CSV table of C-alpha atoms in Angstrom, one decimal:
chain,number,residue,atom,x,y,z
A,239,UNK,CA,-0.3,-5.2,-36.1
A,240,UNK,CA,1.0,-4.5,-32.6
A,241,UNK,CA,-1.2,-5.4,-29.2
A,242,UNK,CA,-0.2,-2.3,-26.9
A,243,UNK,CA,-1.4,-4.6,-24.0
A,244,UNK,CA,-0.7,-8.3,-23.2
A,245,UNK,CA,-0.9,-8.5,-19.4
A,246,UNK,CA,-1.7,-12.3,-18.4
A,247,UNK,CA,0.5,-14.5,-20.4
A,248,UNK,CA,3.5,-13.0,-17.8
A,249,UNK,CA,1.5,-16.0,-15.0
A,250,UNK,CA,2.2,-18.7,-17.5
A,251,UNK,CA,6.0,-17.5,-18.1
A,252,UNK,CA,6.6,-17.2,-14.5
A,253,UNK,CA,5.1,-20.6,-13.8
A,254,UNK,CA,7.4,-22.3,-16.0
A,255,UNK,CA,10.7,-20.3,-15.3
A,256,UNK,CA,10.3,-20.9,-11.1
A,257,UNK,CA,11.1,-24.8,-12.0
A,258,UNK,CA,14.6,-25.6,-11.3
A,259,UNK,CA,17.0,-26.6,-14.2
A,260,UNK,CA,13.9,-24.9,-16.5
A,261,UNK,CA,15.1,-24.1,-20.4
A,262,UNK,CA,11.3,-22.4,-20.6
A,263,UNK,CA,10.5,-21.2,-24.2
A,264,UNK,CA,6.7,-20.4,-23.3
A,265,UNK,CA,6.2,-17.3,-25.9
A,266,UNK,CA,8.2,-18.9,-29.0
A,267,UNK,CA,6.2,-22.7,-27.8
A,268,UNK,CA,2.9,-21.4,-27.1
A,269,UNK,CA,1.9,-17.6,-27.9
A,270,UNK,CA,3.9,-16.8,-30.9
A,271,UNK,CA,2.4,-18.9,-32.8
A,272,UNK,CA,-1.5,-17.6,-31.9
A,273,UNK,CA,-0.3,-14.1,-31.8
A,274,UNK,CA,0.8,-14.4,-35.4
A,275,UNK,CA,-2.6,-16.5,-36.4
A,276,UNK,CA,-4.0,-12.9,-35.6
A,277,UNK,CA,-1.6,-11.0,-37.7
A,278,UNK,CA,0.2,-9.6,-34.8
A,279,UNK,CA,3.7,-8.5,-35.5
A,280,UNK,CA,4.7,-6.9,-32.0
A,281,UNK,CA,3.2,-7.0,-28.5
A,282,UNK,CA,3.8,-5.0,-25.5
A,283,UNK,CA,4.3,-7.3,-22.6
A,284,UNK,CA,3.8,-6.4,-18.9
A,285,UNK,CA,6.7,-7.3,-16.3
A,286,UNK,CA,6.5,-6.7,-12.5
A,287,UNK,CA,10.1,-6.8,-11.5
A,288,UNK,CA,13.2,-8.1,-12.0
A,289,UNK,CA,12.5,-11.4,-12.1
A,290,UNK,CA,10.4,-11.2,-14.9
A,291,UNK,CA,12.3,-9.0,-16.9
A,292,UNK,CA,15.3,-11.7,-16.8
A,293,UNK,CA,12.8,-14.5,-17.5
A,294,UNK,CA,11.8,-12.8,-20.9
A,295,UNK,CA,14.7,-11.9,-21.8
A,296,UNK,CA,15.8,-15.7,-21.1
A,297,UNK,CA,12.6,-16.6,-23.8
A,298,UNK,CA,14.1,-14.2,-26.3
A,299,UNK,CA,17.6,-15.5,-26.3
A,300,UNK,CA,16.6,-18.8,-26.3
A,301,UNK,CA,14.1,-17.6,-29.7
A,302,UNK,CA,16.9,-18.7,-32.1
A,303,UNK,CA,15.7,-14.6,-33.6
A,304,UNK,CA,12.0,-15.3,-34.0
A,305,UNK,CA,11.9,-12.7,-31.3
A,306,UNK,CA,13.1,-9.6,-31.4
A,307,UNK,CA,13.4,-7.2,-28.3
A,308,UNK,CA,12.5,-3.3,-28.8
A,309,UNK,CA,13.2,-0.5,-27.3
A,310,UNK,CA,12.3,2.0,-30.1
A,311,UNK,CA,10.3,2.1,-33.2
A,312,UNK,CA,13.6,1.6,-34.9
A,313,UNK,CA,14.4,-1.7,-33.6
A,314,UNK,CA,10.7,-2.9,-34.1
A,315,UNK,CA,11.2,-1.4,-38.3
A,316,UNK,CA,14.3,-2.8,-38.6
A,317,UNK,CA,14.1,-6.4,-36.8
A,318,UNK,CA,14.5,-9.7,-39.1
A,319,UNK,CA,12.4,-10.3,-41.6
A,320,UNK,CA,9.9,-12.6,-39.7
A,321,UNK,CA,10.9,-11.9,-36.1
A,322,UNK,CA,8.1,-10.9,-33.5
A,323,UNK,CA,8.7,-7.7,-32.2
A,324,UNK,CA,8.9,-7.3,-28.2
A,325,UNK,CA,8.5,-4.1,-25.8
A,326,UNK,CA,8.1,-4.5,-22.3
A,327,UNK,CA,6.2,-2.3,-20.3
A,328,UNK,CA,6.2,-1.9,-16.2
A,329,UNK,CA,2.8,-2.6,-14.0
A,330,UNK,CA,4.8,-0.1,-11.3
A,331,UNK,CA,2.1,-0.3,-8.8
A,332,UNK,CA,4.2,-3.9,-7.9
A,333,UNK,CA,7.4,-4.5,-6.4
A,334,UNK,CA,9.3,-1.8,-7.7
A,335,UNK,CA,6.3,0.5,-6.5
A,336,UNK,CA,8.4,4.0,-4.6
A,337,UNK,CA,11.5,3.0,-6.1
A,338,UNK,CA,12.6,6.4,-7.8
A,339,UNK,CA,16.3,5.2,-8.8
A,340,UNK,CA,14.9,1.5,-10.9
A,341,UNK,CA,13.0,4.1,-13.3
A,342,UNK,CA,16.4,5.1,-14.4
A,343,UNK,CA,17.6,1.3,-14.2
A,344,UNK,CA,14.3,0.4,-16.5
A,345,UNK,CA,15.3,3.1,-18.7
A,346,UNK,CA,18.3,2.1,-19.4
A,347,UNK,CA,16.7,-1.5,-19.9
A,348,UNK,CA,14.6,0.3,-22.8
A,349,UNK,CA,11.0,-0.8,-20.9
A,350,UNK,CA,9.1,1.4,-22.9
A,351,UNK,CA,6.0,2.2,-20.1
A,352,UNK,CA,4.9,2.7,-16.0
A,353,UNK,CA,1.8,1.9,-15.3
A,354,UNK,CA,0.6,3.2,-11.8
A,355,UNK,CA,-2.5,1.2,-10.8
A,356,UNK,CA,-4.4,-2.5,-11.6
A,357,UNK,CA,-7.5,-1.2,-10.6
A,358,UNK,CA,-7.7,-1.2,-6.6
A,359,UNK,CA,-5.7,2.0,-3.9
A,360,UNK,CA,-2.1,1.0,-3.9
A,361,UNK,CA,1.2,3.3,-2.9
A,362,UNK,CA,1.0,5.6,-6.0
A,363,UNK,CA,-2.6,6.1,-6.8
A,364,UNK,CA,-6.6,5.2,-6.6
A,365,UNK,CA,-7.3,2.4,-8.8
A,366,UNK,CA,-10.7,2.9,-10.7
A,367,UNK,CA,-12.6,-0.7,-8.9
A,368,UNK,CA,-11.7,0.5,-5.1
A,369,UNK,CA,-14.6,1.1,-3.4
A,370,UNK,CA,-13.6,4.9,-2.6
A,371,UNK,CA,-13.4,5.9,-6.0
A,372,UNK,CA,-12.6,9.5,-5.9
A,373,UNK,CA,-8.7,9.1,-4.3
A,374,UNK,CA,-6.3,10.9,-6.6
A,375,UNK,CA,-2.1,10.1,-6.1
A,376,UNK,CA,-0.5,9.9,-3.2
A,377,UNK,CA,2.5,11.9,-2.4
A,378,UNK,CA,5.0,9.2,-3.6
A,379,UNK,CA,3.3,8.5,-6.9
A,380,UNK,CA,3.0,12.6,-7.6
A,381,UNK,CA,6.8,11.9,-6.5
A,382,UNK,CA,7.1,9.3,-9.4
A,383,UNK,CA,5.7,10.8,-12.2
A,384,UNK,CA,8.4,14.0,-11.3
A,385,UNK,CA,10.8,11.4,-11.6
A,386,UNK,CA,9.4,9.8,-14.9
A,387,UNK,CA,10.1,13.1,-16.0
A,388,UNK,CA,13.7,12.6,-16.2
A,389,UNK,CA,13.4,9.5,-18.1
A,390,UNK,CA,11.9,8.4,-21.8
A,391,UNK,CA,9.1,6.0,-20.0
A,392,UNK,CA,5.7,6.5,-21.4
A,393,UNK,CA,3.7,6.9,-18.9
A,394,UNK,CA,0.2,4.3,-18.8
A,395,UNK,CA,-3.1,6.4,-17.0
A,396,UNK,CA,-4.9,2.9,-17.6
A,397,UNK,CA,-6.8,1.1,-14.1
A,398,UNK,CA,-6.7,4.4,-12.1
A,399,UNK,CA,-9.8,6.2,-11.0
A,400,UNK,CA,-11.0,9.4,-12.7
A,401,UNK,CA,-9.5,11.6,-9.9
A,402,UNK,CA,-6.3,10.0,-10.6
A,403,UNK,CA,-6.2,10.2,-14.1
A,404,UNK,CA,-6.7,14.3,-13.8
A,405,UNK,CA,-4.1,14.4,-11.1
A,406,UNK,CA,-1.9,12.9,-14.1
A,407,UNK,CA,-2.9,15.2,-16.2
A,408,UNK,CA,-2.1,18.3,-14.0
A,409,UNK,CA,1.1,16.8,-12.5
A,410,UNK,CA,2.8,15.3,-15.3
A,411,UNK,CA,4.3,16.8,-18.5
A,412,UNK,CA,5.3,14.3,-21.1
A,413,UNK,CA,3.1,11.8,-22.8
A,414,UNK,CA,0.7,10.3,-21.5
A,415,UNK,CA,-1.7,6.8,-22.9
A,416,UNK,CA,-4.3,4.3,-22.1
A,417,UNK,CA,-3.3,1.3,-23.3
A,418,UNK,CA,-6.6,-0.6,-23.1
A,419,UNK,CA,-9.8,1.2,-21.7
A,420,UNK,CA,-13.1,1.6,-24.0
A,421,UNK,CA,-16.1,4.3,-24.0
A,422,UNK,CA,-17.8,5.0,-20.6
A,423,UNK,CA,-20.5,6.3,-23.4
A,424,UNK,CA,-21.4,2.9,-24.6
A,425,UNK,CA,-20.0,0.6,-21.8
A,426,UNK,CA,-20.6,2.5,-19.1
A,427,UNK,CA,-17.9,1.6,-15.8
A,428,UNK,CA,-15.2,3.0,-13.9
A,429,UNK,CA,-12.6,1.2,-16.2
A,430,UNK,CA,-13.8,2.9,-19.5
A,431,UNK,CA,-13.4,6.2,-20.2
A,432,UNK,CA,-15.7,9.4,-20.5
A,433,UNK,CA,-15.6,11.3,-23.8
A,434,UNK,CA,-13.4,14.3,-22.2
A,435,UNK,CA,-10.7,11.8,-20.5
A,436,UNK,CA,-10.4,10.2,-24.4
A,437,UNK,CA,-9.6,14.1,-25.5
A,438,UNK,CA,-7.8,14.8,-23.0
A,439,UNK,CA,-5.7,11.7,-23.9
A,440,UNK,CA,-5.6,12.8,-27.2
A,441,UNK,CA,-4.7,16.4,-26.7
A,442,UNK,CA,-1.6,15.2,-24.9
A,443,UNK,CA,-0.6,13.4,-28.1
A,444,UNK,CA,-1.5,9.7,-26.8
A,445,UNK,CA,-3.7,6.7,-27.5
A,446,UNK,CA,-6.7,4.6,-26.0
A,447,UNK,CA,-6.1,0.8,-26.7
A,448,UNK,CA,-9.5,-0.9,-28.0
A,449,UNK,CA,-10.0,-3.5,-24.4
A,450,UNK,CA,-11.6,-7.0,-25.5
A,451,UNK,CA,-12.4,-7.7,-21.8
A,452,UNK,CA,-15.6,-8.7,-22.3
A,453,UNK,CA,-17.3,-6.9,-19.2
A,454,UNK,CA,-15.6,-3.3,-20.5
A,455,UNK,CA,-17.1,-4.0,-24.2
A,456,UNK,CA,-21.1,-4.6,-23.7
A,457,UNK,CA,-23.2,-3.9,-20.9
A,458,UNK,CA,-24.4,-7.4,-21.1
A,459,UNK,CA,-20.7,-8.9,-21.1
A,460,UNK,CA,-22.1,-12.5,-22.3
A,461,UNK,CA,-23.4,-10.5,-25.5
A,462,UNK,CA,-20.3,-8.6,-26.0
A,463,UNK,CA,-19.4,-8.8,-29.8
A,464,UNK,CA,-16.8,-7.7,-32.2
A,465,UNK,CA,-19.5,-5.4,-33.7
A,466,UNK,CA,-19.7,-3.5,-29.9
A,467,UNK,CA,-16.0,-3.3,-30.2
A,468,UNK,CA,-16.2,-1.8,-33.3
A,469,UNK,CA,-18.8,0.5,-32.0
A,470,UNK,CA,-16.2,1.8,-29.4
A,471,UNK,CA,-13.9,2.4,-32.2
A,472,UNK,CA,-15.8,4.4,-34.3
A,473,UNK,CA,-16.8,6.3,-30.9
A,474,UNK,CA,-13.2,7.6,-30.4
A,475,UNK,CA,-12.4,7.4,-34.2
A,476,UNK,CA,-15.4,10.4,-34.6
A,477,UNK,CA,-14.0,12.1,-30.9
A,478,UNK,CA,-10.1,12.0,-31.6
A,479,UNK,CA,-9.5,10.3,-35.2
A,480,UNK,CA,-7.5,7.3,-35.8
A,481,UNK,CA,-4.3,8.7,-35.0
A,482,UNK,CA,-5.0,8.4,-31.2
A,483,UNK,CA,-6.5,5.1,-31.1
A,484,UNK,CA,-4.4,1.9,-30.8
A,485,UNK,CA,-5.2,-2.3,-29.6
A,486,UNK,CA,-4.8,-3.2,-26.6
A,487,UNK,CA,-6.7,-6.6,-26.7
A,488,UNK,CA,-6.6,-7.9,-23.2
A,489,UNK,CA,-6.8,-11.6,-23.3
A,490,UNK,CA,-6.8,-14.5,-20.7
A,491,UNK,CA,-4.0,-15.9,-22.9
A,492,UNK,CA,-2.7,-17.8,-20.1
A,493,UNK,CA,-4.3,-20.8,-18.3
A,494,UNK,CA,-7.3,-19.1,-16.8
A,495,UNK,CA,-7.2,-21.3,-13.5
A,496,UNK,CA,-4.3,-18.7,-12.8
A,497,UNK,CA,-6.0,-15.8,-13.5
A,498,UNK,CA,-9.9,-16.2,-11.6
A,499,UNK,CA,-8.6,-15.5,-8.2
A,500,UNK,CA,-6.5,-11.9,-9.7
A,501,UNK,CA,-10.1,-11.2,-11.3
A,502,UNK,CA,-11.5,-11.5,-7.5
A,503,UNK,CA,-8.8,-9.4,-6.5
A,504,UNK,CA,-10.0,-6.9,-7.9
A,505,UNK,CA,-13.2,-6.6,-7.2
A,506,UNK,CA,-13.3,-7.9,-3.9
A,507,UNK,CA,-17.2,-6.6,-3.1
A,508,UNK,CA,-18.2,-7.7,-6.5
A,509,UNK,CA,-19.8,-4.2,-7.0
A,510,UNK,CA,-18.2,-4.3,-10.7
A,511,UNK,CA,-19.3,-7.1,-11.7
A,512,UNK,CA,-16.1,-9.2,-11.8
A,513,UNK,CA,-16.5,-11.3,-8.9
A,514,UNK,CA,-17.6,-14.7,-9.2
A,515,UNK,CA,-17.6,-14.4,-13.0
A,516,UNK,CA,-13.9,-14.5,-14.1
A,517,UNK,CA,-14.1,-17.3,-15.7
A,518,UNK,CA,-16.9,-16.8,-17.7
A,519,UNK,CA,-15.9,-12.8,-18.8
A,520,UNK,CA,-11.9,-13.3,-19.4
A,521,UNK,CA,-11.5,-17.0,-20.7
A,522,UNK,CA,-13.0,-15.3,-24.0
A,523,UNK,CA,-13.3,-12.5,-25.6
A,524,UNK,CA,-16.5,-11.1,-27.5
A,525,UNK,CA,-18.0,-13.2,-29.9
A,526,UNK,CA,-16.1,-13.1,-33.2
A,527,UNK,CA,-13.0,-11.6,-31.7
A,528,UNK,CA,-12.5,-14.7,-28.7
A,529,UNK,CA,-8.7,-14.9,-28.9
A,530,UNK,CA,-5.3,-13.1,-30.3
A,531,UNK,CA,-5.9,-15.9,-33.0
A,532,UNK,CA,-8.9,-13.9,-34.4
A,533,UNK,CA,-7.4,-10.4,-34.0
A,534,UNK,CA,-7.2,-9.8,-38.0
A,535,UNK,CA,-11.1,-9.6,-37.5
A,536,UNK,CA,-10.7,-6.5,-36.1
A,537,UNK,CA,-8.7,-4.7,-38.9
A,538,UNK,CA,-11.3,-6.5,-41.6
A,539,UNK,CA,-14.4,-4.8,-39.4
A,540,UNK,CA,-12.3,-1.0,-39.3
A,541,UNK,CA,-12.6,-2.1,-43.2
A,542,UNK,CA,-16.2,-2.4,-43.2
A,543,UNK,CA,-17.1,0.4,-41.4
A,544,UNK,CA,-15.7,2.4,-43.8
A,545,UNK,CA,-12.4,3.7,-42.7
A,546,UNK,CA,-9.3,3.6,-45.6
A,547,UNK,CA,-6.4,1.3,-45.3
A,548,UNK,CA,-4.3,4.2,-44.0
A,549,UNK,CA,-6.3,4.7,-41.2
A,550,UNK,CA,-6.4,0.7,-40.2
A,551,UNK,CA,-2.7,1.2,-40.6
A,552,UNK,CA,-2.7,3.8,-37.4
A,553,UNK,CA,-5.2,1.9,-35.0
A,554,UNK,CA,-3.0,-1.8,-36.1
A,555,UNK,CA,0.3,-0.1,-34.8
A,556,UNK,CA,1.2,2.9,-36.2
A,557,UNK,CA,-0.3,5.4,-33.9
A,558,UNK,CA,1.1,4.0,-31.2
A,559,UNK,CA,4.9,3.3,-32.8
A,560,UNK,CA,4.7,7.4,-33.5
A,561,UNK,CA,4.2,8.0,-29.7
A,562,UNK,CA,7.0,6.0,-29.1
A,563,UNK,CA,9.0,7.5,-31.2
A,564,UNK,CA,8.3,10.9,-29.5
A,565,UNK,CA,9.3,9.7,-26.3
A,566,UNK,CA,12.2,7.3,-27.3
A,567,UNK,CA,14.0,8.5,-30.7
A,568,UNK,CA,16.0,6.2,-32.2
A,569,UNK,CA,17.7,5.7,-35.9
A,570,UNK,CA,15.4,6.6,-38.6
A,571,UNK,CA,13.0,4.4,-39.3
A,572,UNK,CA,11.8,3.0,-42.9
């Protein structure tokens, strides 16, 4: 099983790798081990800039092999026997935000993804929380995605506002995903998608990552279950099939004292329903489902509502290690 988003664990890493003299082993000490409780096998990991992307590659050398970085599907098929497969993908709307030549730089680095927006108007885009909604891409992000172009990043339409996510679509060639979004239909907000943005993600070959966050599963977030999860996977599974469906469980995952005031961040006005409530919507997710600990849940409820072992195999991983391997080939796989 791969997670196709893991976005806060990069707050713990960071904390422990700005201490002088530090020999930090945060993933192998502290998230391996809970990532595999819930079956996971690879995760897709978010970095910011360069800094980051040395301090996980410091964790991996320092893994003694029990992780394994990926650039391709091949090296993710064809790591040791036991090794945790890692991909890294790039939150661009950060530092590196306008800087055309890095894409090639990351490229070469085999980060696997760009993602434009974390919900709020930055350089490149709208982000869907900002309180004038309807802003598409600025001239240097329609300038970015020409340059993505060039290169074999995927490119992520997650966070961005529904004018943005069409200017994608009519500016940009290559494959496009959303790692982790759910169905406007049945959890209605700006972070989900409507039923034509999931076929239009579809149609362009990608994937919508099933999102845990508890205020994107249930309309009530405090009664958000794995059941409603499942709910939005059977949603997209009848729209698109399960060859366009993928995880991308967004938990808290790191202390979530770091991650309340990023939550307010983002919903500044509180019109979302985020302010104010961080704690209580991110420090767990739905009942059933709370952690990466109790992902396997999710494959045994696919299971139950009905779908075959085949199928389960494409939402766990595969469909999203075939859209990889579309816009990275590598040495055969298998």
């Amino acid at each position: 099983m791969i997670n196709s988003y893991v976005g806060g664990v990069v707050y713990d890493v960071m904390a422990h790798h700005a201490m002088p003299g530090n020999r930090a082993e945060v993933l192998r000490d502290t998230y391996i081990p809970r990532w595999r409780a819930g079956k996971l096998d690879g995760a897709v990991v978010q970095v910011h800039n360069w800094q980051v992307i040395g301090s996980y590659f410091a964790e991996i050398a320092r893994s003694e092999g029990e992780i394994t970085y990926c650039k391709t599907r091949a090296d993710f098929d064809n790591r040791p026997e036991g090794s945790f497969g890692l991909f890294f993908s790039l939150e661009g709307h950060g530092d590196l935000a306008g800087d055309l030549e890095a894409l090639y730089a990351l490229d070469e680095l085999g980060v696997t993804t760009f993602t434009f927006s974390h919900n709020l108007q930055n350089l490149l885009c709208t982000g869907s929380n900002e309180r004038f909604g309807e802003g598409g891409f600025s001239h240097l992000g329609k300038a970015t995605l020409k340059e993505l172009e060039q290169t074999s990043l995927m490119v992520d339409l997650v966070h961005m506002s529904r004018a943005s996510f069409w200017d994608a679509l009519d500016l940009y060639d290559g494959d496009l995903f959303v790692s982790h979004s759910n169905a406007d239909a049945l959890c209605p907000h700006p972070r989900n998608l409507t039923d034509d943005q999931i076929k239009a993600v579809a149609e362009r070959n990608g994937v919508v990552g099933l999102n845990t966050f508890r205020g994107y599963v249930a309309p009530d977030p405090m009664k958000a279950t794995l059941s409603d999860l499942l709910d939005h996977a059977m949603h997209m599974y009848n729209l698109i099939g399960p060859e366009h469906i993928s995880i991308g469980a967004d938990y808290c995952e790191s202390p979530v004292e770091m991650l309340v005031p990023i939550l307010d961040m983002v919903d500044p006005e509180g019109a979302h329903g985020i302010k104010g409530r961080g704690r209580e919507l991110y420090e767990f997710g739905p009942d059933g489902i709370e952690d990466a600990g109790h992902l396997g849940n999710l494959a045994a409820g696919l299971a139950e509502r009905g779908l075959r072992q085949d199928e389960i195999d494409l939402i766990c991983g595969e469909s999203y290690l075939r859209m990889l391997e579309r816009a990275r080939p590598g040495e055969q796989h298998g």
